[in-house]
PDB file of C-alpha atoms in Angstrom:
ATOM      1  CA  MET B 390       0.374   0.156   0.216  1.00  0.00           C
ATOM      2  CA  ARG B 391       1.374   3.115  -0.709  1.00  0.00           C
ATOM      3  CA  SER B 392       1.195   5.914   1.439  1.00  0.00           C
ATOM      4  CA  GLY B 393      -1.008   8.228   0.102  1.00  0.00           C
ATOM      5  CA  ASP B 394      -3.562   5.260  -0.040  1.00  0.00           C
ATOM      6  CA  ASP B 395      -6.153   3.287   2.483  1.00  0.00           C
ATOM      7  CA  PRO B 396      -6.175   0.084   3.315  1.00  0.00           C
ATOM      8  CA  GLY B 397      -8.379  -0.594   0.214  1.00  0.00           C
ATOM      9  CA  GLY B 398      -5.482   0.938  -2.288  1.00  0.00           C
ATOM     10  CA  ARG B 399      -7.955   4.238  -2.958  1.00  0.00           C
ATOM     11  CA  PRO B 400      -6.316   7.258  -2.984  1.00  0.00           C
ATOM     12  CA  LEU B 401      -6.616   9.640   0.164  1.00  0.00           C
ATOM     13  CA  THR B 402      -8.028  13.127   0.229  1.00  0.00           C
ATOM     14  CA  GLU B 403      -5.496  15.929   0.883  1.00  0.00           C
ATOM     15  CA  ARG B 404      -7.307  15.426   4.506  1.00  0.00           C
ATOM     16  CA  GLY B 405      -7.252  12.297   4.660  1.00  0.00           C
ATOM     17  CA  ALA B 406      -3.549  12.105   4.066  1.00  0.00           C
ATOM     18  CA  ARG B 407      -3.099  14.902   6.768  1.00  0.00           C
ATOM     19  CA  THR B 408      -5.057  12.773   9.583  1.00  0.00           C
ATOM     20  CA  ARG B 409      -2.990   9.624   8.381  1.00  0.00           C
ATOM     21  CA  GLU B 410       0.356  11.733   8.902  1.00  0.00           C
ATOM     22  CA  ARG B 411      -1.078  13.169  12.643  1.00  0.00           C
ATOM     23  CA  LEU B 412      -1.916   8.957  13.253  1.00  0.00           C
ATOM     24  CA  LEU B 413       1.991   7.846  12.075  1.00  0.00           C
ATOM     25  CA  ALA B 414       3.107  10.706  13.844  1.00  0.00           C
ATOM     26  CA  ALA B 415       0.774  10.030  17.541  1.00  0.00           C
ATOM     27  CA  ALA B 416       1.914   6.243  16.895  1.00  0.00           C
ATOM     28  CA  ARG B 417       5.636   6.851  16.968  1.00  0.00           C
ATOM     29  CA  GLU B 418       5.320   8.786  20.303  1.00  0.00           C
ATOM     30  CA  VAL B 419       3.000   6.367  21.974  1.00  0.00           C
ATOM     31  CA  PHE B 420       5.420   3.516  20.434  1.00  0.00           C
ATOM     32  CA  GLU B 421       8.553   5.186  22.187  1.00  0.00           C
ATOM     33  CA  GLU B 422       6.352   5.783  25.486  1.00  0.00           C
ATOM     34  CA  ARG B 423       4.580   2.666  25.574  1.00  0.00           C
ATOM     35  CA  GLY B 424       7.122  -0.200  23.599  1.00  0.00           C
ATOM     36  CA  PHE B 425       5.124  -1.978  21.128  1.00  0.00           C
ATOM     37  CA  LEU B 426       3.299  -4.468  23.077  1.00  0.00           C
ATOM     38  CA  GLU B 427       1.768  -1.857  25.521  1.00  0.00           C
ATOM     39  CA  THR B 428       0.335  -0.031  22.933  1.00  0.00           C
ATOM     40  CA  ARG B 429      -2.808  -0.338  22.070  1.00  0.00           C
ATOM     41  CA  VAL B 430      -5.089   1.309  19.158  1.00  0.00           C
ATOM     42  CA  ALA B 431      -7.309   4.030  21.463  1.00  0.00           C
ATOM     43  CA  HIS B 432      -3.479   5.003  22.622  1.00  0.00           C
ATOM     44  CA  ILE B 433      -2.758   6.132  19.302  1.00  0.00           C
ATOM     45  CA  THR B 434      -5.890   7.109  18.327  1.00  0.00           C
ATOM     46  CA  ARG B 435      -6.429   9.571  21.532  1.00  0.00           C
ATOM     47  CA  HIS B 436      -2.826  10.798  21.090  1.00  0.00           C
ATOM     48  CA  ALA B 437      -3.456  11.834  17.405  1.00  0.00           C
ATOM     49  CA  GLY B 438      -7.359  13.266  18.849  1.00  0.00           C
ATOM     50  CA  VAL B 439      -9.382  11.766  15.730  1.00  0.00           C
ATOM     51  CA  ALA B 440     -11.602   8.991  17.190  1.00  0.00           C
ATOM     52  CA  TYR B 441     -11.057   5.466  17.208  1.00  0.00           C
ATOM     53  CA  GLY B 442     -12.698   3.826  14.213  1.00  0.00           C
ATOM     54  CA  SER B 443     -11.394   6.621  12.144  1.00  0.00           C
ATOM     55  CA  PHE B 444      -7.832   4.861  12.647  1.00  0.00           C
ATOM     56  CA  TYR B 445      -9.085   1.676  10.767  1.00  0.00           C
ATOM     57  CA  THR B 446      -9.764   3.863   7.486  1.00  0.00           C
ATOM     58  CA  TYR B 447      -6.199   4.584   6.775  1.00  0.00           C
ATOM     59  CA  PHE B 448      -4.297   1.459   8.727  1.00  0.00           C
ATOM     60  CA  PRO B 449      -6.054  -2.191   9.158  1.00  0.00           C
ATOM     61  CA  THR B 450      -4.308  -3.819  12.624  1.00  0.00           C
ATOM     62  CA  LYS B 451      -1.343  -1.892  14.916  1.00  0.00           C
ATOM     63  CA  GLU B 452       1.106  -3.795  13.237  1.00  0.00           C
ATOM     64  CA  ALA B 453       0.582  -2.312   9.827  1.00  0.00           C
ATOM     65  CA  VAL B 454       1.360   1.643  11.061  1.00  0.00           C
ATOM     66  CA  PHE B 455       4.349   0.528  13.335  1.00  0.00           C
ATOM     67  CA  LEU B 456       5.544  -1.108  10.216  1.00  0.00           C
ATOM     68  CA  GLU B 457       5.196   2.071   8.289  1.00  0.00           C
ATOM     69  CA  VAL B 458       6.918   4.280  11.384  1.00  0.00           C
ATOM     70  CA  ALA B 459       9.501   1.523  10.891  1.00  0.00           C
ATOM     71  CA  ASP B 460      10.205   1.668   6.963  1.00  0.00           C
ATOM     72  CA  ARG B 461      10.365   5.178   7.385  1.00  0.00           C
ATOM     73  CA  LEU B 462      12.842   4.981  10.022  1.00  0.00           C
ATOM     74  CA  PHE B 463      14.787   2.555   8.570  1.00  0.00           C
ATOM     75  CA  GLU B 464      14.828   4.637   5.066  1.00  0.00           C
ATOM     76  CA  GLU B 465      16.320   7.185   7.353  1.00  0.00           C
ATOM     77  CA  MET B 466      18.847   5.129   9.109  1.00  0.00           C
ATOM     78  CA  THR B 467      20.032   3.340   5.728  1.00  0.00           C
ATOM     79  CA  ASP B 468      20.417   6.760   3.825  1.00  0.00           C
ATOM     80  CA  HIS B 469      23.561   6.843   5.469  1.00  0.00           C
ATOM     81  CA  ALA B 470      24.958   3.941   3.485  1.00  0.00           C
ATOM     82  CA  LEU B 471      28.780   2.993   4.237  1.00  0.00           C
ATOM     83  CA  VAL B 472      30.033   5.742   2.030  1.00  0.00           C
ATOM     84  CA  PRO B 473      28.508   8.671   1.075  1.00  0.00           C
ATOM     85  CA  SER B 474      28.808  10.399  -2.475  1.00  0.00           C
ATOM     86  CA  ALA B 475      30.603  13.417  -1.415  1.00  0.00           C
ATOM     87  CA  GLY B 476      34.163  13.863   0.461  1.00  0.00           C
ATOM     88  CA  PRO B 477      37.982  14.402  -0.039  1.00  0.00           C
ATOM     89  CA  GLY B 478      38.843  11.272  -0.014  1.00  0.00           C
ATOM     90  CA  PRO B 479      37.725   7.544   0.385  1.00  0.00           C
ATOM     91  CA  ALA B 480      38.915   7.309   3.981  1.00  0.00           C
ATOM     92  CA  ASP B 481      36.899  10.375   5.361  1.00  0.00           C
ATOM     93  CA  ARG B 482      33.917   9.666   3.490  1.00  0.00           C
ATOM     94  CA  VAL B 483      34.014   6.119   5.021  1.00  0.00           C
ATOM     95  CA  ARG B 484      34.369   8.829   8.224  1.00  0.00           C
ATOM     96  CA  ARG B 485      31.770  10.912   7.312  1.00  0.00           C
ATOM     97  CA  ALA B 486      29.367   8.643   6.902  1.00  0.00           C
ATOM     98  CA  ASN B 487      29.758   6.704  10.295  1.00  0.00           C
ATOM     99  CA  ARG B 488      29.026  10.041  12.310  1.00  0.00           C
ATOM    100  CA  ALA B 489      26.430  10.271  10.354  1.00  0.00           C
ATOM    101  CA  TYR B 490      24.643   7.322  11.013  1.00  0.00           C
ATOM    102  CA  TYR B 491      25.362   7.656  14.644  1.00  0.00           C
ATOM    103  CA  GLU B 492      23.782  10.865  14.915  1.00  0.00           C
ATOM    104  CA  ALA B 493      20.613   9.390  12.985  1.00  0.00           C
ATOM    105  CA  TYR B 494      21.356   6.015  16.041  1.00  0.00           C
ATOM    106  CA  LEU B 495      20.777   9.304  18.604  1.00  0.00           C
ATOM    107  CA  ARG B 496      17.905  10.968  17.081  1.00  0.00           C
ATOM    108  CA  ASN B 497      16.201   7.336  16.804  1.00  0.00           C
ATOM    109  CA  ALA B 498      17.474   5.724  20.210  1.00  0.00           C
ATOM    110  CA  ARG B 499      14.345   5.025  21.652  1.00  0.00           C
ATOM    111  CA  MET B 500      12.282   3.161  18.565  1.00  0.00           C
ATOM    112  CA  MET B 501      15.475   1.513  17.657  1.00  0.00           C
ATOM    113  CA  ALA B 502      15.177  -0.098  20.845  1.00  0.00           C
ATOM    114  CA  ILE B 503      11.744  -0.882  20.253  1.00  0.00           C
ATOM    115  CA  ILE B 504      12.806  -2.465  17.124  1.00  0.00           C
ATOM    116  CA  GLU B 505      15.053  -4.183  18.516  1.00  0.00           C
ATOM    117  CA  GLN B 506      12.103  -5.799  20.658  1.00  0.00           C
ATOM    118  CA  VAL B 507       9.679  -6.389  17.510  1.00  0.00           C
ATOM    119  CA  ALA B 508      12.677  -8.017  15.637  1.00  0.00           C
ATOM    120  CA  THR B 509      12.783 -11.043  17.752  1.00  0.00           C
ATOM    121  CA  PHE B 510       9.256 -11.819  16.924  1.00  0.00           C
ATOM    122  CA  ASN B 511       7.533 -10.470  13.679  1.00  0.00           C
ATOM    123  CA  GLU B 512       8.599 -12.093  10.511  1.00  0.00           C
ATOM    124  CA  GLU B 513       6.977  -9.461   8.286  1.00  0.00           C
ATOM    125  CA  PHE B 514       9.112  -6.723  10.172  1.00  0.00           C
ATOM    126  CA  GLN B 515      11.799  -8.754   9.945  1.00  0.00           C
ATOM    127  CA  GLU B 516      11.522  -9.334   6.619  1.00  0.00           C
ATOM    128  CA  LEU B 517      11.356  -4.809   6.030  1.00  0.00           C
ATOM    129  CA  ARG B 518      14.607  -4.597   7.755  1.00  0.00           C
ATOM    130  CA  ARG B 519      16.305  -7.610   5.778  1.00  0.00           C
ATOM    131  CA  LYS B 520      14.998  -4.885   2.466  1.00  0.00           C
ATOM    132  CA  HIS B 521      16.325  -1.766   3.692  1.00  0.00           C
ATOM    133  CA  ARG B 522      19.448  -3.308   5.082  1.00  0.00           C
ATOM    134  CA  ALA B 523      20.247  -5.286   1.733  1.00  0.00           C
ATOM    135  CA  SER B 524      19.581  -2.247   0.051  1.00  0.00           C
ATOM    136  CA  SER B 525      22.217  -0.280   2.393  1.00  0.00           C
ATOM    137  CA  VAL B 526      24.598  -2.443   2.372  1.00  0.00           C
ATOM    138  CA  GLY B 527      24.167  -3.444  -1.658  1.00  0.00           C
ATOM    139  CA  ARG B 528      24.913   0.719  -2.126  1.00  0.00           C
ATOM    140  CA  SER B 529      28.161   0.277   0.179  1.00  0.00           C
ATOM    141  CA  ALA B 530      29.338  -2.719  -2.036  1.00  0.00           C
ATOM    142  CA  ARG B 531      29.178  -1.101  -4.857  1.00  0.00           C
ATOM    143  CA  VAL B 532      30.945   1.821  -3.826  1.00  0.00           C
ATOM    144  CA  ILE B 533      34.288  -0.326  -2.288  1.00  0.00           C
ATOM    145  CA  ALA B 534      33.765  -2.296  -5.959  1.00  0.00           C
ATOM    146  CA  ARG B 535      35.123   0.724  -7.496  1.00  0.00           C
ATOM    147  CA  TRP B 536      37.606   1.152  -4.653  1.00  0.00           C
ATOM    148  CA  GLN B 537      38.937  -2.523  -5.820  1.00  0.00           C
ATOM    149  CA  ARG B 538      39.226  -1.585  -9.689  1.00  0.00           C
ATOM    150  CA  GLU B 539      41.241   1.970  -8.604  1.00  0.00           C
ATOM    151  CA  GLY B 540      43.082  -0.309  -6.718  1.00  0.00           C
ATOM    152  CA  LEU B 541      42.611   1.646  -3.564  1.00  0.00           C
ATOM    153  CA  VAL B 542      41.103  -1.273  -1.788  1.00  0.00           C
ATOM    154  CA  PRO B 543      42.550  -4.778  -2.051  1.00  0.00           C
ATOM    155  CA  SER B 544      40.646  -7.493  -4.896  1.00  0.00           C
ATOM    156  CA  ASP B 545      40.857 -10.348  -3.183  1.00  0.00           C
ATOM    157  CA  LEU B 546      38.580  -8.788  -0.681  1.00  0.00           C
ATOM    158  CA  ASP B 547      34.348  -9.409  -1.228  1.00  0.00           C
ATOM    159  CA  ALA B 548      32.979  -6.721  -1.386  1.00  0.00           C
ATOM    160  CA  GLU B 549      29.642  -7.416  -0.472  1.00  0.00           C
ATOM    161  CA  THR B 550      31.094  -9.845   2.664  1.00  0.00           C
ATOM    162  CA  ALA B 551      32.862  -6.338   4.062  1.00  0.00           C
ATOM    163  CA  ALA B 552      30.249  -4.544   3.248  1.00  0.00           C
ATOM    164  CA  GLY B 553      27.801  -6.482   5.391  1.00  0.00           C
ATOM    165  CA  ALA B 554      30.578  -6.755   8.166  1.00  0.00           C
ATOM    166  CA  LEU B 555      31.511  -3.748   8.853  1.00  0.00           C
ATOM    167  CA  ALA B 556      28.039  -2.074   8.567  1.00  0.00           C
ATOM    168  CA  THR B 557      27.363  -4.918  11.466  1.00  0.00           C
ATOM    169  CA  MET B 558      29.944  -3.897  13.478  1.00  0.00           C
ATOM    170  CA  VAL B 559      28.946  -0.371  13.337  1.00  0.00           C
ATOM    171  CA  ASP B 560      24.893  -0.730  13.336  1.00  0.00           C
ATOM    172  CA  HIS B 561      25.555  -3.238  16.339  1.00  0.00           C
ATOM    173  CA  SER B 562      28.333  -0.979  18.665  1.00  0.00           C
ATOM    174  CA  LEU B 563      25.977   1.899  18.413  1.00  0.00           C
ATOM    175  CA  TYR B 564      22.762  -0.229  19.736  1.00  0.00           C
ATOM    176  CA  LEU B 565      25.398  -1.170  22.411  1.00  0.00           C
ATOM    177  CA  TRP B 566      26.721   2.087  23.291  1.00  0.00           C
ATOM    178  CA  ILE B 567      23.735   3.853  22.732  1.00  0.00           C
ATOM    179  CA  VAL B 568      20.539   1.731  23.649  1.00  0.00           C
ATOM    180  CA  GLN B 569      22.433  -0.217  26.368  1.00  0.00           C
ATOM    181  CA  GLY B 570      23.446   3.243  27.832  1.00  0.00           C
ATOM    182  CA  SER B 571      27.196   2.990  28.269  1.00  0.00           C
ATOM    183  CA  ASP B 572      28.695   6.119  28.716  1.00  0.00           C
ATOM    184  CA  PRO B 573      27.907   8.844  26.384  1.00  0.00           C
ATOM    185  CA  GLN B 574      31.267  10.869  26.956  1.00  0.00           C
ATOM    186  CA  GLY B 575      33.325   8.011  25.505  1.00  0.00           C
ATOM    187  CA  ALA B 576      31.441   8.409  22.009  1.00  0.00           C
ATOM    188  CA  GLU B 577      34.221   9.918  20.558  1.00  0.00           C
ATOM    189  CA  ARG B 578      36.126   7.418  21.091  1.00  0.00           C
ATOM    190  CA  LEU B 579      34.314   4.863  20.643  1.00  0.00           C
ATOM    191  CA  LEU B 580      33.159   6.338  16.704  1.00  0.00           C
ATOM    192  CA  GLU B 581      37.124   6.959  16.338  1.00  0.00           C
ATOM    193  CA  THR B 582      38.033   3.464  16.984  1.00  0.00           C
ATOM    194  CA  LEU B 583      35.158   2.582  14.242  1.00  0.00           C
ATOM    195  CA  ASP B 584      36.332   4.546  11.792  1.00  0.00           C
ATOM    196  CA  THR B 585      39.983   3.036  12.468  1.00  0.00           C
ATOM    197  CA  LEU B 586      38.927  -0.662  12.202  1.00  0.00           C
ATOM    198  CA  SER B 587      36.958   0.367   9.024  1.00  0.00           C
ATOM    199  CA  VAL B 588      39.106   1.943   6.874  1.00  0.00           C
ATOM    200  CA  ARG B 589      41.720  -0.367   8.040  1.00  0.00           C
ATOM    201  CA  ALA B 590      39.944  -3.087   7.288  1.00  0.00           C
ATOM    202  CA  LEU B 591      39.295  -2.038   3.591  1.00  0.00           C
ATOM    203  CA  GLY B 592      43.281  -1.321   3.572  1.00  0.00           C
ATOM    204  CA  LEU B 593      42.211   2.562   2.212  1.00  0.00           C
ATOM    205  CA  PRO B 594      45.070   5.394   2.075  1.00  0.00           C
ATOM    206  CA  ASP B 595      44.563   7.253   5.571  1.00  0.00           C
TER     207      ASP B 595
END
């Protein structure tokens, strides 16, 4: 279903689209406050200031609105692939990408904690997560492959596997650091370490 459609696939009016956006914004805030399991549709509609029955005009279930909230979050998070398209050099591009992802993680930390929870039991959500991860890793892998052709990265390194491994290292490190509550005063040290490991793993000139 497109974001501008109702559950029946019909295009929404401008007013309907605004109501749907209010429900999405309210849903995210309620999920962040209560968690996925404790959230009810009534909590979302009350927070959005719309009638209970109006929810089902736009979403068939609580799971459906959560999936769209998560889809939008993943779009923002994975927009920062391993290597952005601009920068003074490959090593600096890696550093800038890691910091962009870190900043996005900070903005979305509460939802990321809930996402980790839901990923343990919801198969549809797991598939959504895999799709976004594959897209992000694929973009990074293509850049690594280009660097290999330019002689900047060793040719015997598998670009796809390397991109996935580095993404996992950065993502899980930030999850443990931010969501699990490690000392934020050490964030810069963590980022510098992730940068160094990423650059050295790829064999990039620093």
